[in-house]
Amino acid sequence: APLEERSLGAENPGHLAGPVIISEIHYHPARGDSEFVELYNRGAEPLELSEEARGRGWVLRGLSGVHGEEGYELPVGTTIAARGFLLVSSIDPRLFRQLNSVPDSIPIYGPFGGSLDNSGESLRLMRPEATEGGGWILVDRARYDDKTPWPVAADGEGPSLERRDPGAYGNDPENWGASERTPGTPGETNTIGPPPPNIEPRALFSMSPEAGFAPLRVEFDASDSNDPDGQLVSYSWDFGDGQSASG
């Protein structure tokens, strides 16, 4: 990172999402619907999702190719528009477009082989290095699950998994939620936004008596303390005279 962006001696900054992210996952659709993975380009310019010199496209690991090969590889020459979407479907792209009323401007690829695991899967978006014989570079990843804290509504009840904040870490369950629409929003802006900010707990206490002659026994009570959007798990006291307590 440039010198002014480094964090030597300070807390590390948050994960920086890449220009193209995994923005929606429909891993366990309701009967009659189909699976899909949606990519989103956060950038202000269109981006080619292939390396023509190597003859390789970007790959979604966690999916498989139609012939069972590891990862679904996008065709050479694939592009994604600025602030635009791209879909990879489990069924024929033409049928998926028709069933979900996806505009012609949104590219759809597929079908991918097999199916997404209903009990959890690690999806990784990889791009090929430009050098001949080079490896693969991780662009984004999302490890979803069907257990808490992942939303249960996305596990077969109809909604998809939608990413809340395109710029936040894709592997954090708090950055995902169940779509407010069934079967999700393929090729459209997600229906859910960032989670509400955390409200800090409020420490409230009383003391009795408040004054008196030494030696004096004072009782402190913090049972009125609360956390508006959470639950108190512990108490810690500092009396300002070197003495501390808990409970």
Coordinates of N, CA and C in Angstrom, one line a residue:
A1 N 0.8 -1.2 0.0 CA 0.0 0.0 0.0 C 0.9 1.2 0.0
P2 N 0.4 2.4 -0.6 CA 1.2 3.6 -0.5 C 1.4 4.0 1.0
L3 N 2.5 4.7 1.2 CA 2.9 5.0 2.6 C 1.8 5.6 3.4
E4 N 1.0 6.6 2.7 CA 0.0 7.3 3.5 C -1.2 6.3 3.8
E5 N -1.3 5.1 3.2 CA -2.4 4.2 3.5 C -2.0 3.1 4.4
R6 N -0.7 3.0 4.8 CA -0.2 2.0 5.7 C -0.7 2.2 7.1
S7 N -0.7 1.2 7.9 CA -1.3 1.3 9.3 C -0.3 0.8 10.3
L8 N 1.1 1.0 10.1 CA 2.1 0.6 11.0 C 1.8 1.2 12.4
G9 N 1.8 0.3 13.4 CA 1.6 0.7 14.7 C 0.2 1.1 15.1
A10 N -0.8 0.9 14.2 CA -2.2 1.3 14.4 C -3.0 0.1 14.0
E11 N -4.3 0.2 14.3 CA -5.3 -0.9 14.0 C -5.4 -1.0 12.5
N12 N -5.4 -2.3 12.0 CA -5.5 -2.5 10.6 C -6.9 -2.0 10.1
P13 N -6.9 -1.5 8.9 CA -8.2 -1.1 8.3 C -9.0 -2.3 7.9
G14 N -10.3 -2.1 7.6 CA -11.1 -3.2 7.2 C -10.8 -3.7 5.8
H15 N -11.4 -4.9 5.5 CA -11.1 -5.6 4.3 C -11.6 -4.7 3.1
L16 N -10.8 -4.6 2.1 CA -11.1 -3.8 0.9 C -11.7 -4.7 -0.2
A17 N -12.9 -4.5 -0.5 CA -13.6 -5.3 -1.5 C -13.0 -5.0 -2.9
G18 N -13.0 -6.0 -3.8 CA -12.4 -5.7 -5.1 C -13.4 -5.0 -6.0
P19 N -13.0 -4.7 -7.2 CA -13.9 -4.0 -8.2 C -15.1 -4.8 -8.5
V20 N -15.0 -6.1 -8.6 CA -16.1 -7.0 -8.9 C -16.3 -7.9 -7.7
I21 N -17.6 -8.0 -7.3 CA -17.9 -8.8 -6.1 C -19.0 -9.8 -6.3
I22 N -19.1 -10.8 -5.4 CA -20.3 -11.7 -5.4 C -21.4 -10.9 -4.7
S23 N -22.4 -10.6 -5.3 CA -23.4 -9.7 -4.7 C -24.7 -10.4 -4.3
E24 N -25.0 -11.6 -4.9 CA -26.2 -12.3 -4.6 C -26.0 -13.8 -4.9
I25 N -26.6 -14.6 -4.0 CA -26.5 -16.1 -4.1 C -27.8 -16.7 -3.8
H26 N -28.3 -17.5 -4.8 CA -29.6 -18.2 -4.6 C -29.2 -19.7 -4.5
Y27 N -28.9 -20.2 -3.3 CA -28.4 -21.5 -3.2 C -29.4 -22.6 -2.9
H28 N -30.6 -22.2 -2.4 CA -31.6 -23.2 -2.1 C -33.0 -22.5 -2.4
P29 N -33.3 -22.5 -3.7 CA -34.5 -21.9 -4.2 C -35.7 -22.7 -3.8
A30 N -36.9 -22.1 -3.8 CA -38.1 -22.8 -3.6 C -38.4 -23.6 -4.8
R31 N -39.3 -24.6 -4.7 CA -39.6 -25.5 -5.8 C -40.1 -24.7 -7.0
G32 N -39.5 -25.0 -8.2 CA -39.9 -24.3 -9.4 C -38.9 -23.1 -9.8
D33 N -38.1 -22.7 -8.8 CA -37.1 -21.6 -9.1 C -35.8 -22.3 -9.3
S34 N -34.8 -21.5 -9.7 CA -33.5 -22.1 -10.0 C -32.4 -21.3 -9.3
E35 N -31.2 -21.9 -9.2 CA -30.1 -21.4 -8.5 C -29.4 -20.4 -9.4
F36 N -28.7 -19.4 -8.8 CA -27.9 -18.4 -9.6 C -26.9 -17.8 -8.6
V37 N -25.9 -17.2 -9.2 CA -24.9 -16.4 -8.5 C -24.8 -15.1 -9.3
E38 N -24.8 -14.0 -8.6 CA -24.8 -12.7 -9.3 C -23.5 -12.0 -8.9
L39 N -22.8 -11.4 -9.9 CA -21.6 -10.6 -9.8 C -22.0 -9.1 -10.0
Y40 N -21.3 -8.2 -9.3 CA -21.6 -6.8 -9.5 C -20.3 -6.0 -9.6
N41 N -20.2 -5.1 -10.6 CA -19.0 -4.3 -10.8 C -19.2 -3.0 -10.0
R42 N -18.4 -2.8 -9.0 CA -18.5 -1.6 -8.2 C -17.8 -0.4 -8.9
G43 N -17.0 -0.6 -9.9 CA -16.2 0.4 -10.5 C -17.0 1.3 -11.5
A44 N -16.4 2.4 -11.9 CA -17.0 3.4 -12.8 C -16.7 3.1 -14.2
E45 N -16.0 2.0 -14.5 CA -15.6 1.6 -15.9 C -16.0 0.2 -16.1
P46 N -16.4 -0.2 -17.3 CA -16.6 -1.6 -17.6 C -15.3 -2.4 -17.5
L47 N -15.5 -3.7 -17.2 CA -14.3 -4.5 -16.9 C -14.4 -5.8 -17.6
E48 N -13.3 -6.2 -18.3 CA -13.2 -7.5 -19.0 C -12.9 -8.6 -17.9
L49 N -13.7 -9.6 -17.9 CA -13.4 -10.7 -16.9 C -12.7 -11.9 -17.6
S50 N -11.6 -11.6 -18.3 CA -10.8 -12.6 -18.9 C -9.5 -12.1 -19.2
E51 N -8.5 -13.0 -19.4 CA -7.2 -12.6 -19.8 C -6.9 -13.2 -21.1
E52 N -7.1 -12.4 -22.2 CA -7.0 -12.9 -23.5 C -5.6 -13.5 -23.9
A53 N -4.6 -12.9 -23.3 CA -3.2 -13.4 -23.6 C -3.1 -14.9 -23.2
R54 N -3.7 -15.2 -22.1 CA -3.7 -16.6 -21.6 C -4.9 -17.5 -22.1
G55 N -5.8 -16.8 -22.7 CA -7.0 -17.5 -23.2 C -7.9 -18.1 -22.1
R56 N -7.9 -17.4 -20.9 CA -8.7 -17.8 -19.8 C -9.6 -16.8 -19.2
G57 N -10.8 -17.2 -18.8 CA -11.7 -16.3 -18.2 C -11.7 -16.3 -16.7
W58 N -12.3 -15.4 -16.0 CA -12.4 -15.5 -14.5 C -13.2 -16.7 -14.2
V59 N -13.0 -17.2 -13.0 CA -13.6 -18.5 -12.5 C -14.3 -18.3 -11.2
L60 N -15.5 -18.9 -11.1 CA -16.2 -19.0 -9.9 C -15.9 -20.4 -9.3
R61 N -15.1 -20.5 -8.3 CA -14.8 -21.7 -7.6 C -15.9 -22.0 -6.6
G62 N -16.3 -23.2 -6.4 CA -17.4 -23.6 -5.5 C -18.6 -24.0 -6.4
L63 N -18.6 -23.5 -7.7 CA -19.4 -24.1 -8.7 C -18.6 -25.1 -9.5
S64 N -19.2 -25.8 -10.4 CA -18.5 -26.7 -11.3 C -18.9 -26.4 -12.7
G65 N -18.1 -26.8 -13.6 CA -18.4 -26.7 -15.0 C -19.5 -27.7 -15.4
V66 N -20.0 -27.5 -16.6 CA -21.1 -28.4 -17.1 C -20.7 -29.8 -17.2
H67 N -19.4 -30.0 -17.4 CA -18.8 -31.4 -17.5 C -18.2 -31.9 -16.2
G68 N -18.4 -31.1 -15.1 CA -17.9 -31.6 -13.8 C -16.6 -31.0 -13.5
E69 N -16.0 -30.2 -14.3 CA -14.6 -29.7 -14.0 C -14.8 -28.6 -12.9
E70 N -13.7 -28.5 -12.1 CA -13.7 -27.6 -10.9 C -13.8 -26.1 -11.3
G71 N -14.8 -25.5 -10.8 CA -15.0 -24.1 -11.1 C -15.7 -23.8 -12.4
Y72 N -16.6 -22.8 -12.4 CA -17.2 -22.4 -13.6 C -16.4 -21.2 -14.2
E73 N -15.9 -21.4 -15.4 CA -15.0 -20.4 -16.1 C -15.8 -19.6 -17.1
L74 N -15.8 -18.3 -16.9 CA -16.5 -17.4 -17.9 C -15.7 -17.4 -19.2
P75 N -16.5 -17.3 -20.3 CA -15.8 -17.3 -21.6 C -14.8 -16.1 -21.8
V76 N -13.8 -16.3 -22.6 CA -12.9 -15.2 -22.9 C -13.7 -14.1 -23.7
G77 N -13.4 -12.9 -23.3 CA -14.1 -11.7 -23.8 C -15.3 -11.3 -23.0
T78 N -15.6 -12.0 -21.9 CA -16.8 -11.6 -21.1 C -16.5 -10.2 -20.4
T79 N -17.4 -9.3 -20.5 CA -17.3 -8.0 -19.8 C -18.5 -7.8 -18.9
I80 N -18.3 -7.0 -17.9 CA -19.3 -6.5 -17.0 C -19.4 -5.0 -17.0
A81 N -20.5 -4.4 -17.2 CA -20.7 -3.0 -17.3 C -20.3 -2.3 -16.0
A82 N -20.0 -1.0 -16.1 CA -19.8 -0.2 -14.9 C -21.1 -0.1 -14.1
R83 N -21.0 -0.4 -12.8 CA -22.1 -0.4 -11.9 C -23.1 -1.4 -12.4
G84 N -22.6 -2.5 -13.1 CA -23.5 -3.4 -13.7 C -23.4 -4.8 -13.1
F85 N -24.3 -5.7 -13.6 CA -24.5 -7.1 -13.1 C -24.1 -8.1 -14.1
L86 N -23.8 -9.3 -13.6 CA -23.6 -10.5 -14.5 C -24.1 -11.7 -13.7
L87 N -24.8 -12.6 -14.4 CA -25.4 -13.7 -13.7 C -24.8 -15.0 -14.2
V88 N -24.7 -16.0 -13.3 CA -24.3 -17.3 -13.7 C -25.5 -18.2 -13.2
S89 N -26.1 -18.9 -14.1 CA -27.4 -19.6 -13.8 C -27.2 -21.1 -13.8
S90 N -28.0 -21.8 -13.0 CA -28.0 -23.3 -13.0 C -28.7 -23.9 -14.2
I91 N -29.5 -23.1 -14.9 CA -30.3 -23.6 -16.1 C -29.9 -22.8 -17.3
D92 N -30.4 -23.1 -18.4 CA -30.1 -22.5 -19.7 C -30.4 -21.0 -19.5
P93 N -29.4 -20.1 -19.9 CA -29.5 -18.7 -19.7 C -30.8 -18.1 -20.4
R94 N -31.1 -18.6 -21.5 CA -32.3 -18.0 -22.2 C -33.6 -18.3 -21.4
L95 N -33.7 -19.5 -20.8 CA -34.8 -19.8 -20.0 C -34.8 -19.0 -18.7
F96 N -33.6 -18.9 -18.1 CA -33.5 -18.1 -16.9 C -34.0 -16.7 -17.1
R97 N -33.5 -16.1 -18.2 CA -33.9 -14.7 -18.5 C -35.4 -14.6 -18.7
Q98 N -36.0 -15.5 -19.3 CA -37.5 -15.5 -19.5 C -38.2 -15.7 -18.2
L99 N -37.8 -16.6 -17.4 CA -38.6 -16.9 -16.2 C -38.4 -15.8 -15.1
N100 N -37.3 -15.1 -15.2 CA -37.0 -14.0 -14.2 C -37.1 -12.6 -14.7
S101 N -37.5 -12.5 -16.0 CA -37.7 -11.1 -16.6 C -36.4 -10.3 -16.5
V102 N -35.3 -10.9 -16.8 CA -34.0 -10.2 -16.7 C -33.8 -9.4 -18.0
P103 N -33.5 -8.1 -17.9 CA -33.3 -7.3 -19.2 C -32.2 -7.9 -20.1
D104 N -32.3 -7.7 -21.4 CA -31.3 -8.2 -22.3 C -29.9 -7.6 -22.1
S105 N -29.9 -6.5 -21.4 CA -28.6 -5.8 -21.2 C -27.7 -6.5 -20.1
I106 N -28.3 -7.4 -19.3 CA -27.6 -8.1 -18.3 C -27.1 -9.4 -18.8
P107 N -25.8 -9.7 -18.9 CA -25.3 -10.9 -19.4 C -25.6 -12.1 -18.4
I108 N -26.0 -13.2 -19.0 CA -26.3 -14.4 -18.2 C -25.5 -15.6 -18.8
Y109 N -24.7 -16.3 -18.0 CA -24.0 -17.4 -18.4 C -24.4 -18.7 -17.7
G110 N -24.1 -19.8 -18.3 CA -24.5 -21.1 -17.7 C -24.9 -22.1 -18.8
P111 N -25.5 -23.2 -18.4 CA -25.7 -23.6 -17.0 C -24.4 -24.1 -16.3
F112 N -24.2 -24.0 -15.0 CA -23.1 -24.6 -14.3 C -23.5 -26.0 -13.9
G113 N -22.5 -26.8 -13.7 CA -22.8 -28.2 -13.4 C -23.1 -28.4 -11.9
G114 N -23.8 -29.5 -11.6 CA -24.2 -29.8 -10.2 C -25.1 -28.7 -9.7
S115 N -25.0 -28.5 -8.4 CA -25.8 -27.5 -7.7 C -25.0 -27.0 -6.5
L116 N -25.5 -25.8 -6.0 CA -24.9 -25.3 -4.8 C -25.3 -26.1 -3.6
D117 N -24.4 -26.2 -2.6 CA -24.7 -27.0 -1.5 C -25.7 -26.3 -0.6
N118 N -26.8 -26.9 -0.2 CA -27.8 -26.3 0.6 C -27.4 -26.1 2.0
S119 N -26.4 -26.8 2.5 CA -25.9 -26.7 3.8 C -24.7 -25.8 4.0
G120 N -24.2 -25.2 2.9 CA -23.1 -24.3 3.0 C -22.1 -24.5 1.9
E121 N -21.5 -23.5 1.4 CA -20.5 -23.6 0.3 C -19.6 -22.4 0.4
S122 N -18.3 -22.6 -0.1 CA -17.4 -21.5 -0.2 C -17.3 -21.1 -1.7
L123 N -17.7 -19.9 -2.0 CA -17.6 -19.4 -3.4 C -16.5 -18.4 -3.4
R124 N -15.6 -18.6 -4.5 CA -14.5 -17.7 -4.6 C -14.4 -17.3 -6.1
L125 N -14.3 -16.0 -6.3 CA -14.1 -15.4 -7.6 C -12.6 -15.2 -7.8
M126 N -12.1 -15.9 -8.9 CA -10.7 -15.9 -9.1 C -10.4 -15.3 -10.5
R127 N -9.3 -14.5 -10.7 CA -8.9 -14.0 -12.0 C -7.6 -14.6 -12.3
P128 N -7.3 -14.9 -13.6 CA -6.0 -15.4 -14.0 C -4.9 -14.3 -14.0
E129 N -3.7 -14.7 -13.6 CA -2.6 -13.7 -13.7 C -2.3 -13.5 -15.2
A130 N -1.8 -12.3 -15.5 CA -1.6 -12.0 -16.9 C -0.4 -12.7 -17.5
T131 N 0.6 -13.2 -16.7 CA 1.8 -13.8 -17.2 C 1.5 -15.2 -17.7
E132 N 2.2 -15.6 -18.7 CA 2.1 -17.0 -19.2 C 2.5 -18.0 -18.1
G133 N 1.6 -19.0 -17.9 CA 1.9 -20.0 -16.9 C 1.6 -19.5 -15.5
G134 N 1.0 -18.3 -15.4 CA 0.7 -17.7 -14.1 C -0.4 -18.4 -13.3
G135 N -0.6 -18.1 -12.1 CA -1.6 -18.7 -11.3 C -2.9 -17.9 -11.3
W136 N -3.6 -18.0 -10.1 CA -4.9 -17.4 -10.0 C -4.9 -16.4 -8.8
I137 N -5.6 -15.3 -8.9 CA -5.7 -14.3 -7.9 C -7.1 -14.2 -7.3
L138 N -7.2 -14.3 -6.0 CA -8.5 -14.2 -5.4 C -9.1 -12.8 -5.5
V139 N -10.3 -12.6 -6.0 CA -10.9 -11.3 -6.2 C -11.9 -11.1 -5.0
D140 N -12.7 -12.1 -4.8 CA -13.7 -12.0 -3.7 C -14.1 -13.4 -3.3
R141 N -14.7 -13.5 -2.1 CA -15.1 -14.8 -1.6 C -16.3 -14.6 -0.7
A142 N -17.2 -15.7 -0.6 CA -18.3 -15.7 0.3 C -18.5 -17.1 0.8
R143 N -18.4 -17.3 2.1 CA -18.6 -18.6 2.6 C -20.0 -18.6 3.3
Y144 N -21.0 -19.0 2.6 CA -22.4 -18.9 3.2 C -22.7 -20.2 4.0
D145 N -23.7 -20.2 4.8 CA -24.2 -21.3 5.6 C -25.7 -21.3 5.8
D146 N -26.2 -22.4 6.2 CA -27.7 -22.4 6.5 C -28.0 -22.4 7.9
K147 N -27.0 -22.0 8.7 CA -27.2 -21.9 10.2 C -26.9 -20.5 10.6
T148 N -27.5 -20.2 11.8 CA -27.3 -18.9 12.4 C -25.8 -18.6 12.5
P149 N -25.4 -17.3 12.2 CA -26.2 -16.1 12.0 C -26.6 -15.9 10.5
W150 N -26.5 -16.9 9.6 CA -27.0 -16.7 8.3 C -28.5 -16.8 8.3
P151 N -29.2 -16.0 7.5 CA -30.7 -15.9 7.5 C -31.3 -17.3 7.0
V152 N -32.2 -17.8 7.9 CA -32.9 -19.0 7.5 C -33.9 -18.9 6.4
A153 N -34.4 -17.7 6.1 CA -35.3 -17.5 5.0 C -34.7 -17.8 3.7
A154 N -33.4 -17.7 3.5 CA -32.7 -18.0 2.3 C -32.5 -19.5 2.0
D155 N -32.9 -20.3 3.0 CA -32.6 -21.7 3.0 C -33.9 -22.5 2.6
G156 N -34.3 -22.2 1.4 CA -35.5 -23.0 0.8 C -36.8 -22.3 0.9
E157 N -36.9 -21.1 1.6 CA -38.2 -20.5 1.7 C -38.5 -19.5 0.6
G158 N -37.6 -19.4 -0.4 CA -37.8 -18.5 -1.5 C -36.9 -17.4 -1.8
P159 N -36.5 -16.6 -0.7 CA -35.6 -15.5 -1.0 C -34.2 -16.0 -1.2
S160 N -33.4 -15.1 -1.9 CA -32.0 -15.4 -2.1 C -31.2 -14.7 -0.9
L161 N -29.9 -15.0 -1.0 CA -28.9 -14.2 -0.1 C -28.5 -13.0 -0.8
E162 N -28.7 -11.8 -0.2 CA -28.2 -10.6 -0.8 C -27.1 -9.9 0.0
R163 N -26.2 -9.3 -0.6 CA -25.1 -8.7 0.1 C -25.5 -7.3 0.4
R164 N -25.3 -6.9 1.7 CA -25.8 -5.6 2.2 C -24.9 -4.4 1.6
D165 N -23.6 -4.5 1.8 CA -22.7 -3.4 1.5 C -21.7 -3.9 0.5
P166 N -21.7 -3.4 -0.7 CA -20.8 -3.9 -1.7 C -19.3 -3.7 -1.4
G167 N -19.1 -2.7 -0.5 CA -17.7 -2.3 -0.2 C -17.2 -3.0 1.1
A168 N -18.1 -3.8 1.7 CA -17.7 -4.5 3.0 C -17.3 -6.0 2.7
Y169 N -16.7 -6.6 3.6 CA -16.1 -7.9 3.5 C -17.2 -8.9 3.1
G170 N -17.0 -9.7 2.0 CA -18.0 -10.7 1.6 C -18.1 -12.0 2.4
N171 N -17.1 -12.2 3.3 CA -17.1 -13.4 4.0 C -17.7 -13.2 5.4
D172 N -18.4 -12.1 5.7 CA -18.9 -11.8 7.0 C -20.4 -12.0 7.0
P173 N -21.0 -12.9 7.8 CA -22.4 -13.2 7.8 C -23.2 -11.9 8.0
E174 N -22.7 -10.9 8.8 CA -23.5 -9.7 9.0 C -23.7 -8.9 7.8
N175 N -22.9 -9.1 6.7 CA -23.0 -8.4 5.5 C -23.9 -9.1 4.5
W176 N -24.7 -10.0 4.9 CA -25.6 -10.7 4.1 C -27.0 -10.8 4.8
G177 N -28.0 -10.8 4.0 CA -29.4 -11.0 4.5 C -30.3 -11.6 3.5
A178 N -31.5 -12.0 3.9 CA -32.4 -12.6 3.0 C -33.1 -11.5 2.1
S179 N -33.2 -11.7 0.9 CA -33.9 -10.8 0.0 C -35.3 -10.5 0.4
E180 N -35.8 -9.3 0.2 CA -37.2 -9.0 0.5 C -38.1 -9.5 -0.6
R181 N -37.5 -10.0 -1.7 CA -38.3 -10.5 -2.8 C -38.0 -12.0 -3.1
T182 N -39.0 -12.7 -3.6 CA -38.8 -14.1 -4.1 C -38.9 -14.1 -5.6
P183 N -38.0 -14.7 -6.3 CA -36.8 -15.4 -5.9 C -35.5 -14.6 -5.9
G184 N -35.5 -13.5 -5.2 CA -34.4 -12.6 -5.2 C -34.5 -11.5 -6.2
T185 N -33.3 -10.9 -6.5 CA -33.3 -9.8 -7.5 C -32.2 -10.0 -8.5
P186 N -32.2 -11.1 -9.3 CA -31.2 -11.3 -10.3 C -31.1 -10.2 -11.3
G187 N -29.9 -9.5 -11.4 CA -29.7 -8.4 -12.4 C -30.3 -7.1 -11.9
E188 N -30.7 -7.0 -10.7 CA -31.2 -5.7 -10.1 C -30.6 -5.4 -8.8
T189 N -30.8 -4.1 -8.4 CA -30.2 -3.7 -7.1 C -30.8 -4.5 -6.0
N190 N -30.0 -4.9 -5.0 CA -30.4 -5.7 -3.9 C -31.5 -4.9 -3.1
T191 N -32.4 -5.6 -2.4 CA -33.5 -5.0 -1.7 C -33.1 -4.6 -0.3
I192 N -32.0 -5.1 0.2 CA -31.6 -4.9 1.6 C -30.3 -4.0 1.6
G193 N -30.2 -3.1 2.6 CA -29.1 -2.2 2.8 C -28.2 -2.6 3.9
P194 N -27.3 -1.7 4.3 CA -26.4 -2.0 5.4 C -27.2 -2.2 6.7
P195 N -26.7 -3.0 7.6 CA -27.4 -3.2 8.9 C -27.4 -1.9 9.7
P196 N -28.3 -1.7 10.6 CA -28.3 -0.5 11.4 C -27.1 -0.4 12.3
P197 N -26.6 0.8 12.5 CA -25.4 0.9 13.4 C -25.6 0.4 14.8
N198 N -24.6 -0.1 15.4 CA -24.7 -0.7 16.7 C -24.9 0.5 17.7
I199 N -25.8 0.3 18.6 CA -26.0 1.3 19.7 C -25.2 0.9 20.9
E200 N -24.4 1.7 21.5 CA -23.6 1.3 22.6 C -24.4 1.1 23.9
P201 N -24.0 0.2 24.7 CA -24.8 0.0 26.0 C -24.7 1.2 26.9
R202 N -25.7 1.4 27.7 CA -25.7 2.5 28.6 C -25.5 2.1 30.0
A203 N -24.5 2.6 30.6 CA -24.2 2.3 32.0 C -24.9 3.2 33.0
L204 N -25.8 2.7 33.8 CA -26.5 3.5 34.7 C -26.4 2.9 36.1
F205 N -26.0 3.7 37.1 CA -25.8 3.1 38.4 C -26.3 4.1 39.5
S206 N -26.6 3.6 40.6 CA -26.9 4.4 41.8 C -26.0 4.0 43.0
M207 N -25.9 4.9 43.9 CA -25.1 4.5 45.1 C -25.8 5.0 46.4
S208 N -25.6 4.2 47.4 CA -26.3 4.5 48.7 C -25.5 4.1 49.9
P209 N -25.2 5.0 50.8 CA -25.5 6.4 50.8 C -24.6 7.2 49.9
E210 N -24.9 8.4 49.5 CA -24.1 9.2 48.6 C -23.0 10.0 49.4
A211 N -23.2 10.1 50.7 CA -22.2 10.8 51.5 C -22.3 10.4 52.9
G212 N -21.3 10.6 53.7 CA -21.3 10.2 55.1 C -19.9 10.3 55.7
F213 N -19.8 9.9 57.0 CA -18.5 10.0 57.7 C -17.7 8.7 57.5
A214 N -16.4 8.7 57.4 CA -15.6 7.5 57.4 C -15.6 6.9 58.8
P215 N -15.5 5.6 58.9 CA -15.5 4.6 57.8 C -17.0 4.5 57.2
L216 N -17.1 4.4 55.9 CA -18.5 4.5 55.3 C -18.6 3.3 54.3
R217 N -19.7 2.6 54.4 CA -20.0 1.5 53.5 C -21.0 2.0 52.4
V218 N -20.6 1.9 51.2 CA -21.4 2.4 50.1 C -21.8 1.2 49.2
E219 N -23.0 1.1 48.8 CA -23.5 0.0 47.9 C -23.8 0.7 46.5
F220 N -23.2 0.0 45.5 CA -23.4 0.5 44.1 C -24.3 -0.5 43.4
D221 N -25.3 0.0 42.6 CA -26.2 -0.9 41.9 C -26.3 -0.4 40.5
A222 N -26.0 -1.3 39.5 CA -26.0 -0.9 38.1 C -27.1 -1.8 37.3
S223 N -28.1 -2.2 38.1 CA -29.0 -3.1 37.4 C -29.9 -2.4 36.4
D224 N -29.9 -1.0 36.4 CA -30.7 -0.3 35.4 C -29.9 -0.1 34.1
S225 N -28.7 -0.6 34.0 CA -27.9 -0.5 32.8 C -28.6 -1.3 31.7
N226 N -28.4 -1.0 30.5 CA -29.1 -1.7 29.4 C -28.4 -1.5 28.1
D227 N -28.7 -2.4 27.1 CA -28.2 -2.3 25.8 C -29.4 -2.3 24.9
P228 N -29.7 -1.2 24.2 CA -31.0 -1.1 23.4 C -31.1 -2.1 22.3
D229 N -29.9 -2.6 21.7 CA -30.0 -3.5 20.6 C -29.2 -4.8 20.9
G230 N -29.0 -5.1 22.2 CA -28.2 -6.3 22.5 C -28.5 -6.7 23.9
Q231 N -27.6 -7.4 24.5 CA -27.7 -8.0 25.8 C -26.5 -7.8 26.6
L232 N -26.6 -7.3 27.8 CA -25.4 -7.1 28.7 C -24.9 -8.5 29.1
V233 N -23.5 -8.6 29.0 CA -22.9 -9.9 29.3 C -22.0 -9.8 30.6
S234 N -21.6 -8.6 30.9 CA -20.7 -8.5 32.1 C -20.7 -7.1 32.6
Y235 N -20.2 -6.9 33.8 CA -20.1 -5.6 34.4 C -18.7 -5.4 34.9
S236 N -18.1 -4.2 34.8 CA -16.8 -4.0 35.3 C -16.8 -2.6 36.0
W237 N -16.2 -2.6 37.2 CA -16.3 -1.4 38.0 C -14.8 -0.8 38.2
D238 N -14.7 0.5 38.1 CA -13.4 1.2 38.5 C -13.8 2.3 39.4
F239 N -13.4 2.3 40.7 CA -13.8 3.2 41.7 C -12.9 4.4 41.8
G240 N -11.9 4.5 40.9 CA -11.0 5.7 40.9 C -10.0 5.8 42.0
D241 N -9.9 4.7 42.8 CA -8.9 4.8 43.9 C -8.0 3.5 43.8
G242 N -7.9 2.9 42.6 CA -7.1 1.8 42.5 C -7.9 0.5 42.7
Q243 N -9.1 0.6 43.2 CA -9.9 -0.6 43.4 C -10.9 -0.9 42.3
S244 N -11.1 -2.1 42.0 CA -12.0 -2.5 40.9 C -12.9 -3.7 41.3
A245 N -13.9 -4.0 40.5 CA -14.8 -5.1 40.9 C -15.6 -5.5 39.6
S246 N -16.2 -6.6 39.7 CA -17.1 -7.1 38.6 C -18.4 -7.6 39.2
G247 N -19.4 -7.7 38.4 CA -20.7 -8.2 38.8 C -21.7 -7.1 39.1

